[in-house]
mmCIF file of C-alpha atoms in Angstrom:
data_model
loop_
_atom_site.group_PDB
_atom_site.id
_atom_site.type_symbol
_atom_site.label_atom_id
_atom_site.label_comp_id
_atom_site.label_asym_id
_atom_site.label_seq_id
_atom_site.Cartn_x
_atom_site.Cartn_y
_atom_site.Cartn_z
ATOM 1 C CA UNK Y 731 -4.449 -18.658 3.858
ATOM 2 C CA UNK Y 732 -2.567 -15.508 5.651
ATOM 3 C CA UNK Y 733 -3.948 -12.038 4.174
ATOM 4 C CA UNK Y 734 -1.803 -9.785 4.098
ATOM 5 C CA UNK Y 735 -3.647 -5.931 4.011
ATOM 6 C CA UNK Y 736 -2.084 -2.615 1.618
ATOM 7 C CA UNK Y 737 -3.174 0.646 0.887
ATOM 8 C CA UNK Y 738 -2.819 1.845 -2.794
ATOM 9 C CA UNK Y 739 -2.232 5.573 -1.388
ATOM 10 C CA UNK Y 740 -3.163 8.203 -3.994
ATOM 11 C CA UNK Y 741 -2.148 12.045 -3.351
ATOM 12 C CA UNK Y 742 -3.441 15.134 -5.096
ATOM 13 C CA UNK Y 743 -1.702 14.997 -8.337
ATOM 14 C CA UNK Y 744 -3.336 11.323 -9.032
ATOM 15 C CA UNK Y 745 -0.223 9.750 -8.200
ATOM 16 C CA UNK Y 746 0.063 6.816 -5.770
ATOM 17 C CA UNK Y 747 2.603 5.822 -3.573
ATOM 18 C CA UNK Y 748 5.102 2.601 -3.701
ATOM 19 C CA UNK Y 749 7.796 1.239 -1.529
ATOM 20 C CA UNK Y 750 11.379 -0.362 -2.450
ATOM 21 C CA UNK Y 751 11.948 -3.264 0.354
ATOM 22 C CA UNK Y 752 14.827 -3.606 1.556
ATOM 23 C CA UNK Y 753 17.303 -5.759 0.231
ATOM 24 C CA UNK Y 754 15.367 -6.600 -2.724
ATOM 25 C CA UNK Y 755 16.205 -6.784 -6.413
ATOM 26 C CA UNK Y 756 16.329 -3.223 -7.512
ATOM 27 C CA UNK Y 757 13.218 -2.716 -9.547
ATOM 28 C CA UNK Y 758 11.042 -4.460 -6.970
ATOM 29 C CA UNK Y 759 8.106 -2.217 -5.540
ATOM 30 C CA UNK Y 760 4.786 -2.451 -3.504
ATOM 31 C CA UNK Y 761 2.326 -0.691 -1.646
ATOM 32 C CA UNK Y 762 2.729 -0.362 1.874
ATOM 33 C CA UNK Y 763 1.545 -3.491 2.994
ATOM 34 C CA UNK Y 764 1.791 -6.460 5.519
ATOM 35 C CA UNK Y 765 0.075 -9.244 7.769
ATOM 36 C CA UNK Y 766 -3.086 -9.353 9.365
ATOM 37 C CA UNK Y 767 -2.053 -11.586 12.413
ATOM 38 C CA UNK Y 768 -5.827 -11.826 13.846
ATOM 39 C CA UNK Y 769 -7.706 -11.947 11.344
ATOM 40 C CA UNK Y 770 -10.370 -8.906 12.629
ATOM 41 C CA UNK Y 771 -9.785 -5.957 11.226
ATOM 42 C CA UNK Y 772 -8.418 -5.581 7.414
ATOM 43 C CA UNK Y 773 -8.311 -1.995 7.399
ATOM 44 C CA UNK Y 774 -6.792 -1.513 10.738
ATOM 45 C CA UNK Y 775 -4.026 -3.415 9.756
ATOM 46 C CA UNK Y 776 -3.671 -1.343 6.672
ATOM 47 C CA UNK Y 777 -3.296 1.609 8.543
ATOM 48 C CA UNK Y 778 -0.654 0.273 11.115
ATOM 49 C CA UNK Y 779 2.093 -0.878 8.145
ATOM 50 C CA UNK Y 780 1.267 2.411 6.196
ATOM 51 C CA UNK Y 781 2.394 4.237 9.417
ATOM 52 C CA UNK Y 782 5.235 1.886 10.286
ATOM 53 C CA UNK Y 783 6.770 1.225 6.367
ATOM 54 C CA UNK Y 784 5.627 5.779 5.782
ATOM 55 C CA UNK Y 785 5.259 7.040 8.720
ATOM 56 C CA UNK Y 786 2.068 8.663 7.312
ATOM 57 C CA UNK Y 787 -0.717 8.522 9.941
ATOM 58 C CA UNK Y 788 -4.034 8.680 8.232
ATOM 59 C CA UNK Y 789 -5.837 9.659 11.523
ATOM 60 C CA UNK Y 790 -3.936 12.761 10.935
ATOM 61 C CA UNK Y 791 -5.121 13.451 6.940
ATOM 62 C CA UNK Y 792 -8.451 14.165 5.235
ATOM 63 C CA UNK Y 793 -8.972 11.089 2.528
ATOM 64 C CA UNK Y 794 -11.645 8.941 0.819
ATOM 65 C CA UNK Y 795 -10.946 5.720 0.856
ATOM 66 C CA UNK Y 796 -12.845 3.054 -0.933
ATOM 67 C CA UNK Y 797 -12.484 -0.665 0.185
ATOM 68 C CA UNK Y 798 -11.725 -3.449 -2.890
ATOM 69 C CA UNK Y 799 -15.420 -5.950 -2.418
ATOM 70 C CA UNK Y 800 -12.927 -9.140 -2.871
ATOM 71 C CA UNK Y 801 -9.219 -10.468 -2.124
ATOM 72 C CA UNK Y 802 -6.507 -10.419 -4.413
ATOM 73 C CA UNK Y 803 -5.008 -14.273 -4.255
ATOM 74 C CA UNK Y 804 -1.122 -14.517 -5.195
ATOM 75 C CA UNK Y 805 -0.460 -17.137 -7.420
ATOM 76 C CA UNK Y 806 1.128 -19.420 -4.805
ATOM 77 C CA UNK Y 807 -2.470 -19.150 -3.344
ATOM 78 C CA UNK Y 808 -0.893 -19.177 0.240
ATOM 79 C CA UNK Y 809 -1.452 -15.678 0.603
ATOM 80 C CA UNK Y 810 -3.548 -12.926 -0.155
ATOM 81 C CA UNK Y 811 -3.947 -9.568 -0.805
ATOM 82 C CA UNK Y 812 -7.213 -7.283 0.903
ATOM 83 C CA UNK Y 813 -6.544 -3.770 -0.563
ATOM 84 C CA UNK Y 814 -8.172 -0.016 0.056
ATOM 85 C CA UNK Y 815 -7.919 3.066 -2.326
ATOM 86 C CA UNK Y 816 -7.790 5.612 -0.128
ATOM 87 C CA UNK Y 817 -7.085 9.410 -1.980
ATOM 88 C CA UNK Y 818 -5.780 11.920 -0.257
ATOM 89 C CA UNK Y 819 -8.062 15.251 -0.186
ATOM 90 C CA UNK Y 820 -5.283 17.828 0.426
ATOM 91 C CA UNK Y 821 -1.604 18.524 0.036
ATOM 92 C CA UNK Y 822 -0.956 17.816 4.029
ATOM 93 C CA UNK Y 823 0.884 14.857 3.146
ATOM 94 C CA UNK Y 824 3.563 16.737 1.041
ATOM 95 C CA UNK Y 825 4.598 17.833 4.873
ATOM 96 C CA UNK Y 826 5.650 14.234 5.914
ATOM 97 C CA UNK Y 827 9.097 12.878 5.406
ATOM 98 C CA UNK Y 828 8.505 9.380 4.760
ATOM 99 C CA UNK Y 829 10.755 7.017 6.778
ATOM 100 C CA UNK Y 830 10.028 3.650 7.588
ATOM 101 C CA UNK Y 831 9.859 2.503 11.054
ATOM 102 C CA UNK Y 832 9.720 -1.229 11.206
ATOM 103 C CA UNK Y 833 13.058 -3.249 11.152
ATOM 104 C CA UNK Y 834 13.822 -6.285 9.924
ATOM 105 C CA UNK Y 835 15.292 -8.521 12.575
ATOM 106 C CA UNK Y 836 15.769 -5.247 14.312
ATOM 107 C CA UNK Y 837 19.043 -4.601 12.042
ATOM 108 C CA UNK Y 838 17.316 -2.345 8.995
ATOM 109 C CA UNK Y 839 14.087 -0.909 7.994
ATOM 110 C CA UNK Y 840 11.938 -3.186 5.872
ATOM 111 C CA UNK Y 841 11.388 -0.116 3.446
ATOM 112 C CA UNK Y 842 14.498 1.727 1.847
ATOM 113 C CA UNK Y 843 12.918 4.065 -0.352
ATOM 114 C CA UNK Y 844 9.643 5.934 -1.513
ATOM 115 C CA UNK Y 845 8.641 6.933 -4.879
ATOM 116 C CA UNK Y 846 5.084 8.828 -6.142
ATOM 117 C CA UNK Y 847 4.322 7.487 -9.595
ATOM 118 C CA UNK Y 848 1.175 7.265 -11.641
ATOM 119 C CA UNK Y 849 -0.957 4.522 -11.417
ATOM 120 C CA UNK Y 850 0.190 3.507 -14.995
ATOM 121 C CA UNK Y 851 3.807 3.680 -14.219
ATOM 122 C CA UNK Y 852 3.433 1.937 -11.296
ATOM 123 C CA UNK Y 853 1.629 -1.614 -13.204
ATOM 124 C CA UNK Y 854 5.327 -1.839 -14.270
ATOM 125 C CA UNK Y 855 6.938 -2.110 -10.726
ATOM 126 C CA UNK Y 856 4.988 -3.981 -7.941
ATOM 127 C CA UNK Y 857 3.878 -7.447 -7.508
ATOM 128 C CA UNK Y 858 1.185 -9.177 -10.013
ATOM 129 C CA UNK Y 859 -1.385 -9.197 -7.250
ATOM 130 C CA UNK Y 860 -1.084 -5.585 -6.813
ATOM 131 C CA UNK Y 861 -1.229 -4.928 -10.477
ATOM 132 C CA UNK Y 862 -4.379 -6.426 -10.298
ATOM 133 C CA UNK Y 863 -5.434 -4.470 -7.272
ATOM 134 C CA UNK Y 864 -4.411 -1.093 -8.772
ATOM 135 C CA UNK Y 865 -6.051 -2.147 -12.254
ATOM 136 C CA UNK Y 866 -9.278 -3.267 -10.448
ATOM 137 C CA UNK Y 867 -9.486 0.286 -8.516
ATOM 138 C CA UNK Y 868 -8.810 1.732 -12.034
ATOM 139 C CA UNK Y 869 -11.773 0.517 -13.450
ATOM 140 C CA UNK Y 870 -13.799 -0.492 -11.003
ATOM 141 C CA UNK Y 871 -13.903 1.656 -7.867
ATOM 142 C CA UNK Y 872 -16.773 4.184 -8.017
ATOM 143 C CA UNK Y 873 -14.680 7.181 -6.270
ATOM 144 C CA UNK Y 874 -11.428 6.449 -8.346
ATOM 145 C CA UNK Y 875 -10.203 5.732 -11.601
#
């Protein structure tokens, strides 16, 4: 089963971040997300496609993050999601002009646009396995919620 790993990014204001791909239909949204190819380290990953689909570097903010305890299986069940919370503790971010840096057959970015939404807002956008991921760290996640 490939895993792919996503950050449900929340800012100051409580609202998290989601990303239109490319190409897709036009009220199709996720969190920044992609493939672990090694299978080591989950929240390495993370980081690396929410600098490359952002270009927000999370070495470079103060945050809590908060990692999910289990996986998040799509319903083809030949992939799945691992997923971290991970709140912002300042307004650094509002500095960063989000651009995404990873192409697509090196013709166009895999990400086209950004939006901040609430949490609630947000169930009506992305993926069922992320809805599940953002309702789990709703209710479940000590730090968040």
């Amino acid at each position: 089963m490939k895993i792919t790993c996503g950050i449900i990014l929340e800012n100051t204001e409580g609202q998290i971040l989601i990303c239109h791909p490319t190409n897709a239909p036009k009220n199709s949204w996720s969190i920044p997300k992609g493939l672990n190819e090694d299978l080591k380290d989950f929240w390495e990953t993370a980081k690396r496609e929410l600098l490359e689909e952002t270009s927000i570097d999370l070495d470079q903010c103060d945050y809590t993050m908060e990692e999910f305890p289990r996986l998040f299986i799509y319903k083809n069940k030949r992939k799945c999601l691992k997923a971290f919370w991970v709140k912002l503790n300042d307004n650094k971010i509002d500095q960063v002009k989000l651009e995404c840096k990873s192409l697509v057959d090196s013709d166009f970015p895999e990400v086209d646009k950004f939006m901040w939404t609430s949490p609630e807002e947000a169930l009506k956008l992305v993926h069922q396995t992320q809805i599940e991921a953002i309702q789990a760290g709703m209710s479940e996640l000590s730090d968040f919620g």
